[in-house]
mmCIF file of C-alpha atoms in Angstrom:
data_model
loop_
_atom_site.group_PDB
_atom_site.id
_atom_site.type_symbol
_atom_site.label_atom_id
_atom_site.label_comp_id
_atom_site.label_asym_id
_atom_site.label_seq_id
_atom_site.Cartn_x
_atom_site.Cartn_y
_atom_site.Cartn_z
ATOM 1 C CA MET A 1 -5.448 -28.391 -94.404
ATOM 2 C CA ASN A 2 -8.533 -26.234 -94.510
ATOM 3 C CA PHE A 3 -9.895 -24.673 -91.285
ATOM 4 C CA THR A 4 -13.566 -23.723 -91.315
ATOM 5 C CA SER A 5 -15.284 -22.408 -88.222
ATOM 6 C CA GLY A 6 -18.062 -20.391 -86.689
ATOM 7 C CA ILE A 7 -17.285 -18.114 -83.767
ATOM 8 C CA MET A 8 -19.048 -16.048 -81.151
ATOM 9 C CA LEU A 9 -17.133 -13.345 -79.276
ATOM 10 C CA ALA A 10 -17.739 -10.782 -76.562
ATOM 11 C CA PHE A 11 -15.654 -7.651 -76.097
ATOM 12 C CA SER A 12 -15.170 -4.899 -73.555
ATOM 13 C CA LEU A 13 -13.087 -1.722 -73.362
ATOM 14 C CA LEU A 14 -10.973 -1.229 -70.282
ATOM 15 C CA SER A 15 -9.613 2.146 -69.218
ATOM 16 C CA ALA A 16 -5.972 1.157 -68.892
ATOM 17 C CA LEU A 17 -2.829 1.182 -71.003
ATOM 18 C CA TRP A 18 -2.063 -2.049 -72.802
ATOM 19 C CA SER A 19 1.518 -2.586 -71.686
ATOM 20 C CA SER A 20 2.206 -5.158 -74.404
ATOM 21 C CA ALA A 21 1.421 -2.596 -77.129
ATOM 22 C CA VAL A 22 4.364 -0.290 -76.503
ATOM 23 C CA VAL A 23 5.708 -0.653 -80.019
ATOM 24 C CA GLY A 24 2.323 0.106 -81.595
ATOM 25 C CA GLU A 25 1.798 3.055 -79.278
ATOM 26 C CA GLU A 26 5.135 4.574 -80.250
ATOM 27 C CA LEU A 27 4.220 4.206 -83.921
ATOM 28 C CA LEU A 28 0.918 5.971 -83.367
ATOM 29 C CA LYS A 29 2.651 8.761 -81.479
ATOM 30 C CA GLN A 30 4.908 9.274 -84.486
ATOM 31 C CA LEU A 31 1.882 9.536 -86.787
ATOM 32 C CA PHE A 32 -0.018 11.909 -84.515
ATOM 33 C CA LYS A 33 2.822 14.086 -83.205
ATOM 34 C CA ASP A 34 2.230 16.923 -85.680
ATOM 35 C CA THR A 35 -1.558 16.964 -85.408
ATOM 36 C CA PRO A 36 -3.578 18.998 -82.886
ATOM 37 C CA LYS A 37 -4.965 16.979 -79.998
ATOM 38 C CA ALA A 38 -8.704 17.185 -79.363
ATOM 39 C CA GLN A 39 -8.277 17.499 -75.616
ATOM 40 C CA GLU A 40 -5.838 20.400 -76.069
ATOM 41 C CA MET A 41 -8.378 22.240 -78.234
ATOM 42 C CA ASN A 42 -11.222 21.410 -75.840
ATOM 43 C CA TYR A 43 -13.723 20.438 -78.546
ATOM 44 C CA ASN A 44 -16.228 17.614 -78.229
ATOM 45 C CA ASP A 45 -16.985 17.133 -81.927
ATOM 46 C CA ILE A 46 -15.164 17.160 -85.236
ATOM 47 C CA ILE A 47 -17.271 19.872 -86.886
ATOM 48 C CA SER A 48 -16.458 22.355 -84.107
ATOM 49 C CA ARG A 49 -12.773 21.670 -84.699
ATOM 50 C CA ILE A 50 -13.249 22.181 -88.430
ATOM 51 C CA MET A 51 -15.131 25.435 -87.895
ATOM 52 C CA ASN A 52 -12.335 26.734 -85.667
ATOM 53 C CA ILE A 53 -9.706 25.887 -88.286
ATOM 54 C CA ASN A 54 -11.848 27.324 -91.099
ATOM 55 C CA GLY A 55 -12.556 30.574 -89.264
ATOM 56 C CA PRO A 56 -10.465 32.653 -91.716
ATOM 57 C CA LEU A 57 -12.478 31.211 -94.648
ATOM 58 C CA LEU A 58 -15.769 32.709 -93.570
ATOM 59 C CA ASN A 59 -14.979 36.231 -94.780
ATOM 60 C CA ILE A 60 -12.730 35.502 -97.773
ATOM 61 C CA SER A 61 -14.632 36.529 -100.900
ATOM 62 C CA SER A 62 -12.685 34.163 -103.177
ATOM 63 C CA LEU A 63 -13.957 31.199 -101.146
ATOM 64 C CA GLN A 64 -17.627 32.180 -100.885
ATOM 65 C CA GLY A 65 -18.532 28.922 -102.606
ATOM 66 C CA ILE A 66 -17.932 27.081 -99.338
ATOM 67 C CA ILE A 67 -21.252 26.229 -97.656
ATOM 68 C CA THR A 68 -21.944 25.607 -93.955
ATOM 69 C CA GLY A 69 -18.283 26.173 -93.265
ATOM 70 C CA ASP A 70 -16.650 23.182 -94.961
ATOM 71 C CA TYR A 71 -18.116 21.982 -98.265
ATOM 72 C CA ARG A 72 -18.827 23.049 -101.822
ATOM 73 C CA GLU A 73 -21.488 21.794 -104.235
ATOM 74 C CA HIS A 74 -21.078 20.840 -107.876
ATOM 75 C CA ALA A 75 -23.293 22.733 -110.302
ATOM 76 C CA ASN A 76 -26.524 20.940 -111.259
ATOM 77 C CA THR A 77 -25.901 17.979 -108.961
ATOM 78 C CA ILE A 78 -28.508 16.603 -106.559
ATOM 79 C CA CYS A 79 -26.923 14.769 -103.647
ATOM 80 C CA SER A 80 -29.337 15.057 -100.762
ATOM 81 C CA ALA A 81 -31.768 12.456 -102.129
ATOM 82 C CA GLY A 82 -29.113 9.905 -103.148
ATOM 83 C CA HIS A 83 -29.354 10.773 -106.863
ATOM 84 C CA LYS A 84 -27.123 8.603 -109.054
ATOM 85 C CA SER A 85 -25.363 11.682 -110.429
ATOM 86 C CA CYS A 86 -23.882 12.131 -106.970
ATOM 87 C CA LEU A 87 -22.467 8.625 -106.612
ATOM 88 C CA TRP A 88 -19.058 7.320 -107.546
ATOM 89 C CA PRO A 89 -19.620 4.613 -110.203
ATOM 90 C CA SER A 90 -19.807 0.920 -109.393
ATOM 91 C CA SER A 91 -17.538 -1.580 -111.147
ATOM 92 C CA HIS A 92 -18.356 -5.004 -112.568
ATOM 93 C CA ASN A 93 -17.402 -6.647 -109.255
ATOM 94 C CA LYS A 94 -19.745 -4.307 -107.316
ATOM 95 C CA ASN A 95 -16.884 -2.443 -105.645
ATOM 96 C CA ILE A 96 -16.735 1.347 -105.811
ATOM 97 C CA TYR A 97 -13.306 2.512 -106.965
ATOM 98 C CA VAL A 98 -12.405 6.089 -106.072
ATOM 99 C CA PRO A 99 -9.230 7.341 -107.786
ATOM 100 C CA TYR A 100 -7.110 9.792 -105.814
ATOM 101 C CA ALA A 101 -3.852 11.715 -106.017
ATOM 102 C CA PHE A 102 -1.774 14.035 -103.846
ATOM 103 C CA LYS A 103 -1.223 17.494 -105.296
ATOM 104 C CA SER A 104 0.700 18.720 -102.267
ATOM 105 C CA ASN A 105 3.872 17.287 -100.787
ATOM 106 C CA TYR A 106 2.448 16.146 -97.470
ATOM 107 C CA LYS A 107 4.814 15.057 -94.726
ATOM 108 C CA ARG A 108 5.321 11.309 -94.680
ATOM 109 C CA ALA A 109 3.465 10.881 -91.370
ATOM 110 C CA HIS A 110 0.514 12.993 -92.581
ATOM 111 C CA LYS A 111 0.215 11.070 -95.837
ATOM 112 C CA ALA A 112 0.271 7.826 -93.855
ATOM 113 C CA LEU A 113 -2.543 9.098 -91.644
ATOM 114 C CA ILE A 114 -4.648 9.999 -94.692
ATOM 115 C CA MET A 115 -4.106 6.523 -96.122
ATOM 116 C CA THR A 116 -4.977 4.903 -92.780
ATOM 117 C CA SER A 117 -8.242 6.873 -92.671
ATOM 118 C CA LEU A 118 -9.135 5.697 -96.182
ATOM 119 C CA PHE A 119 -8.285 2.106 -95.282
ATOM 120 C CA GLU A 120 -10.923 2.158 -92.538
ATOM 121 C CA PHE A 121 -13.545 2.878 -95.229
ATOM 122 C CA GLU A 122 -12.222 -0.026 -97.292
ATOM 123 C CA SER A 123 -12.394 -2.380 -94.312
ATOM 124 C CA LEU A 124 -16.110 -1.838 -93.667
ATOM 125 C CA THR A 125 -17.610 -0.915 -97.056
ATOM 126 C CA CYS A 126 -17.266 -1.802 -100.738
ATOM 127 C CA LEU A 127 -15.280 1.401 -101.348
ATOM 128 C CA ARG A 128 -11.802 0.942 -102.773
ATOM 129 C CA PHE A 129 -9.309 3.782 -103.136
ATOM 130 C CA LYS A 130 -6.825 3.512 -105.995
ATOM 131 C CA TYR A 131 -4.040 5.863 -106.970
ATOM 132 C CA ARG A 132 -5.089 7.790 -110.042
ATOM 133 C CA THR A 133 -3.578 6.762 -113.385
ATOM 134 C CA ARG A 134 -5.583 8.113 -116.328
ATOM 135 C CA GLU A 135 -8.970 8.661 -114.725
ATOM 136 C CA VAL A 136 -10.538 12.017 -115.610
ATOM 137 C CA ALA A 137 -12.646 12.247 -112.433
ATOM 138 C CA TYR A 138 -10.644 11.777 -109.246
ATOM 139 C CA LEU A 139 -9.991 13.197 -105.777
ATOM 140 C CA GLU A 140 -6.948 15.405 -105.340
ATOM 141 C CA PHE A 141 -5.731 15.991 -101.784
ATOM 142 C CA ILE A 142 -4.315 19.488 -101.397
ATOM 143 C CA ASP A 143 -2.665 21.384 -98.560
ATOM 144 C CA GLY A 144 -5.117 24.245 -99.071
ATOM 145 C CA ILE A 145 -6.635 26.848 -96.786
ATOM 146 C CA GLY A 146 -8.611 24.971 -94.150
ATOM 147 C CA CYS A 147 -10.572 21.695 -94.278
ATOM 148 C CA TRP A 148 -13.220 21.333 -96.998
ATOM 149 C CA SER A 149 -14.514 19.090 -99.762
ATOM 150 C CA TYR A 150 -17.057 18.963 -102.565
ATOM 151 C CA VAL A 151 -20.220 16.926 -102.000
ATOM 152 C CA GLY A 152 -20.240 13.875 -104.268
ATOM 153 C CA PRO A 153 -18.054 13.215 -107.318
ATOM 154 C CA GLY A 154 -17.431 15.681 -110.114
ATOM 155 C CA LYS A 155 -16.686 15.191 -113.794
ATOM 156 C CA ARG A 156 -13.005 16.097 -113.498
ATOM 157 C CA THR A 157 -10.315 16.783 -110.903
ATOM 158 C CA GLN A 158 -11.964 17.356 -107.523
ATOM 159 C CA GLU A 159 -9.997 19.001 -104.753
ATOM 160 C CA ILE A 160 -10.292 18.010 -101.112
ATOM 161 C CA SER A 161 -8.426 20.378 -98.819
ATOM 162 C CA LEU A 162 -6.608 19.005 -95.765
ATOM 163 C CA GLN A 163 -4.387 21.801 -94.551
ATOM 164 C CA GLU A 164 -1.267 20.692 -92.676
ATOM 165 C CA PRO A 165 -1.110 20.013 -89.837
ATOM 166 C CA HIS A 166 -4.513 20.863 -88.361
ATOM 167 C CA CYS A 167 -6.805 19.141 -90.895
ATOM 168 C CA VAL A 168 -4.747 15.957 -91.049
ATOM 169 C CA ASP A 169 -6.735 14.207 -88.339
ATOM 170 C CA VAL A 170 -8.628 10.904 -88.685
ATOM 171 C CA GLY A 171 -12.009 12.415 -87.774
ATOM 172 C CA ILE A 172 -11.583 15.437 -90.056
ATOM 173 C CA ILE A 173 -10.340 13.319 -92.959
ATOM 174 C CA GLN A 174 -13.273 10.926 -92.650
ATOM 175 C CA HIS A 175 -15.733 13.823 -92.306
ATOM 176 C CA GLN A 176 -14.505 15.389 -95.542
ATOM 177 C CA MET A 177 -14.523 11.991 -97.256
ATOM 178 C CA MET A 178 -18.176 11.540 -96.251
ATOM 179 C CA HIS A 179 -18.893 14.803 -98.081
ATOM 180 C CA ALA A 180 -16.934 13.566 -101.110
ATOM 181 C CA LEU A 181 -19.019 10.372 -101.112
ATOM 182 C CA GLY A 182 -22.257 12.374 -101.318
ATOM 183 C CA PHE A 183 -23.292 13.142 -97.730
ATOM 184 C CA TYR A 184 -24.356 16.409 -96.117
ATOM 185 C CA HIS A 185 -24.334 17.188 -92.406
ATOM 186 C CA GLU A 186 -26.631 15.067 -90.250
ATOM 187 C CA THR A 187 -28.250 18.224 -88.863
ATOM 188 C CA SER A 188 -29.599 19.080 -92.323
ATOM 189 C CA ARG A 189 -31.843 15.979 -92.434
ATOM 190 C CA ILE A 190 -35.441 16.652 -93.401
ATOM 191 C CA ASP A 191 -36.668 14.951 -90.190
ATOM 192 C CA ARG A 192 -34.351 16.952 -87.951
ATOM 193 C CA LYS A 193 -37.127 18.665 -86.002
ATOM 194 C CA ASN A 194 -38.175 15.297 -84.555
ATOM 195 C CA HIS A 195 -34.762 14.812 -82.949
ATOM 196 C CA VAL A 196 -33.188 18.194 -82.193
ATOM 197 C CA GLU A 197 -34.307 21.759 -81.603
ATOM 198 C CA VAL A 198 -32.328 24.427 -83.438
ATOM 199 C CA LYS A 199 -32.229 27.695 -81.525
ATOM 200 C CA ILE A 200 -31.721 30.167 -84.360
ATOM 201 C CA GLU A 201 -31.868 33.060 -81.902
ATOM 202 C CA HIS A 202 -28.545 31.824 -80.476
ATOM 203 C CA VAL A 203 -26.786 31.727 -83.863
ATOM 204 C CA VAL A 204 -24.321 34.431 -84.928
ATOM 205 C CA LYS A 205 -26.104 36.885 -87.208
ATOM 206 C CA GLY A 206 -25.461 36.055 -90.849
ATOM 207 C CA PHE A 207 -24.760 32.361 -90.193
ATOM 208 C CA GLU A 208 -28.355 31.154 -89.915
ATOM 209 C CA HIS A 209 -28.147 29.526 -93.371
ATOM 210 C CA ASN A 210 -25.815 26.877 -91.939
ATOM 211 C CA PHE A 211 -28.880 25.277 -90.355
ATOM 212 C CA ASN A 212 -30.956 24.979 -93.537
ATOM 213 C CA VAL A 213 -32.661 21.619 -94.073
ATOM 214 C CA LYS A 214 -31.876 19.535 -97.173
ATOM 215 C CA LYS A 215 -34.338 17.348 -99.032
ATOM 216 C CA SER A 216 -33.246 13.829 -98.096
ATOM 217 C CA ASN A 217 -34.494 10.259 -97.909
ATOM 218 C CA ASN A 218 -32.167 9.467 -94.966
ATOM 219 C CA LEU A 219 -31.619 5.949 -96.387
ATOM 220 C CA VAL A 220 -34.156 4.595 -93.885
ATOM 221 C CA THR A 221 -31.726 5.001 -90.999
ATOM 222 C CA GLU A 222 -32.215 6.358 -87.501
ATOM 223 C CA TYR A 223 -31.154 9.907 -86.713
ATOM 224 C CA ASP A 224 -27.530 9.634 -85.598
ATOM 225 C CA TYR A 225 -26.536 11.990 -82.780
ATOM 226 C CA SER A 226 -23.019 10.497 -82.796
ATOM 227 C CA SER A 227 -22.433 10.824 -86.542
ATOM 228 C CA ILE A 228 -19.126 12.267 -87.692
ATOM 229 C CA MET A 229 -21.383 14.582 -89.745
ATOM 230 C CA HIS A 230 -23.350 15.994 -86.786
ATOM 231 C CA PHE A 231 -22.947 19.579 -85.585
ATOM 232 C CA GLY A 232 -21.875 20.079 -82.007
ATOM 233 C CA ARG A 233 -24.127 21.637 -79.389
ATOM 234 C CA TYR A 234 -22.601 25.109 -79.779
ATOM 235 C CA ALA A 235 -22.113 25.275 -83.550
ATOM 236 C CA PHE A 236 -22.065 28.899 -84.775
ATOM 237 C CA SER A 237 -23.123 30.153 -81.341
ATOM 238 C CA LYS A 238 -22.901 33.897 -80.757
ATOM 239 C CA MET A 239 -21.762 33.354 -77.178
ATOM 240 C CA PRO A 240 -19.680 30.641 -75.427
ATOM 241 C CA GLY A 241 -21.894 28.193 -73.572
ATOM 242 C CA LEU A 242 -25.032 29.220 -75.468
ATOM 243 C CA PRO A 243 -26.355 26.111 -77.299
ATOM 244 C CA THR A 244 -27.621 26.341 -80.860
ATOM 245 C CA ILE A 245 -28.735 22.691 -80.992
ATOM 246 C CA VAL A 246 -30.579 20.865 -78.204
ATOM 247 C CA PRO A 247 -31.350 17.114 -78.550
ATOM 248 C CA LYS A 248 -34.887 15.790 -78.081
ATOM 249 C CA PRO A 249 -36.320 14.281 -75.977
ATOM 250 C CA ASP A 250 -33.183 14.004 -73.815
ATOM 251 C CA PRO A 251 -31.306 17.343 -73.862
ATOM 252 C CA ASN A 252 -28.224 15.689 -72.344
ATOM 253 C CA ILE A 253 -27.450 13.427 -75.303
ATOM 254 C CA ASN A 254 -23.948 14.020 -76.668
ATOM 255 C CA LEU A 255 -23.814 15.514 -80.156
ATOM 256 C CA GLY A 256 -21.070 14.507 -82.557
ATOM 257 C CA GLN A 257 -17.745 12.992 -81.509
ATOM 258 C CA LEU A 258 -14.025 13.041 -82.283
ATOM 259 C CA MET A 259 -13.081 9.443 -83.035
ATOM 260 C CA GLY A 260 -14.168 9.040 -86.666
ATOM 261 C CA PHE A 261 -17.202 7.719 -88.510
ATOM 262 C CA SER A 262 -19.968 6.096 -86.478
ATOM 263 C CA LYS A 263 -21.650 2.726 -86.921
ATOM 264 C CA THR A 264 -24.594 4.428 -88.634
ATOM 265 C CA ASP A 265 -22.273 6.422 -90.914
ATOM 266 C CA ILE A 266 -20.944 3.102 -92.217
ATOM 267 C CA LEU A 267 -24.494 1.740 -92.542
ATOM 268 C CA LYS A 268 -25.449 4.759 -94.660
ATOM 269 C CA ILE A 269 -22.471 4.329 -96.988
ATOM 270 C CA ASN A 270 -23.294 0.660 -97.501
ATOM 271 C CA LYS A 271 -26.939 1.466 -98.192
ATOM 272 C CA LEU A 272 -26.193 4.363 -100.534
ATOM 273 C CA TYR A 273 -23.701 2.353 -102.572
ATOM 274 C CA GLN A 274 -25.567 -0.970 -102.185
ATOM 275 C CA CYS A 275 -22.560 -2.687 -100.636
ATOM 276 C CA ASN A 276 -22.939 -6.321 -99.660
ATOM 277 C CA VAL A 277 -20.371 -6.572 -96.879
ATOM 278 C CA CYS A 278 -19.931 -8.702 -93.778
ATOM 279 C CA GLY A 279 -18.757 -7.024 -90.585
ATOM 280 C CA ASN A 280 -19.307 -3.779 -88.750
ATOM 281 C CA LEU A 281 -17.880 -1.057 -86.546
ATOM 282 C CA LEU A 282 -18.128 -1.629 -82.789
ATOM 283 C CA THR A 283 -17.837 1.403 -80.509
ATOM 284 C CA GLU A 284 -19.847 0.486 -77.410
ATOM 285 C CA ASN A 285 -18.170 -0.214 -74.073
ATOM 286 C CA TYR A 286 -19.565 -3.757 -74.099
ATOM 287 C CA GLY A 287 -21.046 -5.924 -76.806
ATOM 288 C CA SER A 288 -20.833 -9.101 -78.858
ATOM 289 C CA PHE A 289 -20.695 -10.227 -82.444
ATOM 290 C CA ILE A 290 -20.891 -13.542 -84.268
ATOM 291 C CA SER A 291 -19.779 -14.909 -87.602
ATOM 292 C CA PRO A 292 -22.385 -15.558 -90.324
ATOM 293 C CA HIS A 293 -24.536 -18.687 -89.929
ATOM 294 C CA TYR A 294 -23.177 -19.456 -86.455
ATOM 295 C CA PRO A 295 -23.297 -22.172 -85.072
ATOM 296 C CA ASP A 296 -23.100 -23.548 -88.609
ATOM 297 C CA LEU A 297 -19.874 -23.421 -90.568
ATOM 298 C CA TYR A 298 -18.404 -20.211 -91.917
ATOM 299 C CA PRO A 299 -19.600 -19.615 -95.516
ATOM 300 C CA ASP A 300 -17.166 -20.381 -98.331
ATOM 301 C CA TYR A 301 -15.240 -17.346 -99.591
ATOM 302 C CA ALA A 302 -16.803 -15.042 -97.008
ATOM 303 C CA GLN A 303 -14.560 -12.295 -95.654
ATOM 304 C CA CYS A 304 -15.909 -10.616 -92.538
ATOM 305 C CA LYS A 305 -14.220 -7.737 -90.754
ATOM 306 C CA TRP A 306 -15.181 -6.231 -87.420
ATOM 307 C CA MET A 307 -13.463 -3.063 -86.321
ATOM 308 C CA ILE A 308 -13.457 -2.297 -82.588
ATOM 309 C CA ARG A 309 -12.714 1.343 -81.809
ATOM 310 C CA ALA A 310 -11.425 2.273 -78.369
ATOM 311 C CA PRO A 311 -10.450 5.698 -77.014
ATOM 312 C CA TRP A 312 -6.775 6.496 -76.642
ATOM 313 C CA GLN A 313 -5.125 4.732 -73.672
ATOM 314 C CA HIS A 314 -7.856 2.083 -73.484
ATOM 315 C CA LYS A 315 -7.440 -1.577 -74.284
ATOM 316 C CA VAL A 316 -9.837 -3.997 -75.923
ATOM 317 C CA GLU A 317 -10.569 -7.274 -74.168
ATOM 318 C CA VAL A 318 -12.027 -9.995 -76.412
ATOM 319 C CA LEU A 319 -13.546 -13.177 -75.006
ATOM 320 C CA PHE A 320 -14.412 -16.155 -77.199
ATOM 321 C CA THR A 321 -17.728 -17.384 -75.803
ATOM 322 C CA GLY A 322 -18.396 -20.050 -78.411
ATOM 323 C CA ILE A 323 -16.627 -21.777 -81.261
ATOM 324 C CA ASN A 324 -17.731 -24.442 -83.689
ATOM 325 C CA ALA A 325 -14.899 -25.660 -85.860
ATOM 326 C CA MET A 326 -14.273 -28.361 -88.386
ATOM 327 C CA LEU A 327 -10.857 -29.415 -89.619
ATOM 328 C CA LEU A 328 -10.769 -30.795 -93.118
ATOM 329 C CA PHE A 329 -7.609 -32.654 -94.117
ATOM 330 C CA TRP A 330 -6.706 -33.306 -97.718
ATOM 331 C CA TYR A 331 -4.218 -36.055 -98.369
ATOM 332 C CA GLY A 332 -2.425 -36.045 -101.707
ATOM 333 C CA ALA A 333 -0.214 -38.705 -103.180
ATOM 334 C CA SER A 334 2.772 -38.302 -105.463
ATOM 335 C CA TYR A 335 3.608 -40.719 -108.201
#
């Protein structure tokens, strides 16, 4: 029997514990128990958390190659304009395979969290992460000093530092992976001045270079205030409560977030790597999505994935508002 259908769904996030998910909640608690909680650290964006963790790096001479607090650049590589030298290679089936390995002996729960973070990329893009066998160029996760990565792929072993336990966090892992895939911070976009005002006079002396603009084509996407790559309002501020970045035209727009990559982050990856995927990330409180060609039948061999992200201790309510299905029966005979 073959089941082919088209569907239309609506979803909403409700601020209440899902009592039937006790088992799943306990599993998540086990994964997260050794990682710092965002609410305990009182940060509103991932980059601020990273900067706090990487504080000791800023004055270590042996690590001066780290730029804007959490990334390094390969020599003679242009990433900001989407140059092919800064892309992981495509395979014959159009997927992008990124080999990886673990240099450090991460705790089992931390390694599982890293793998879960990578799986989210696989679910919504054409990226595929494979354990390194004989590949010369590959990512190597290390329990180094702080959280940092290179921008784009290199020609050999490429370290990505996720110090235990503080850097082993979904948002931080995905931020560093965005660097490894070829992305800079959102606040370095060439069209930044149209969307935010940078108050250099509020920046700690000697850290002004962290707000330099990069030559970029922006992949024809809107400026993303909620990107996992966006600086927080008080990044590198010389005084608590003194903003270094103010959104325009609405100064009250939230900058950055803690959950993980945004919808536009995924859009940028798919554009940069020319991924032909079906599905998307849904983060709004209310919304809807439909299968391809609805109300016609679901396309043959299509695989669509929608990921709905809800804050901790919220539940997702999904309502099927329309369905168009056809049941095809195949009768065989034996002789």
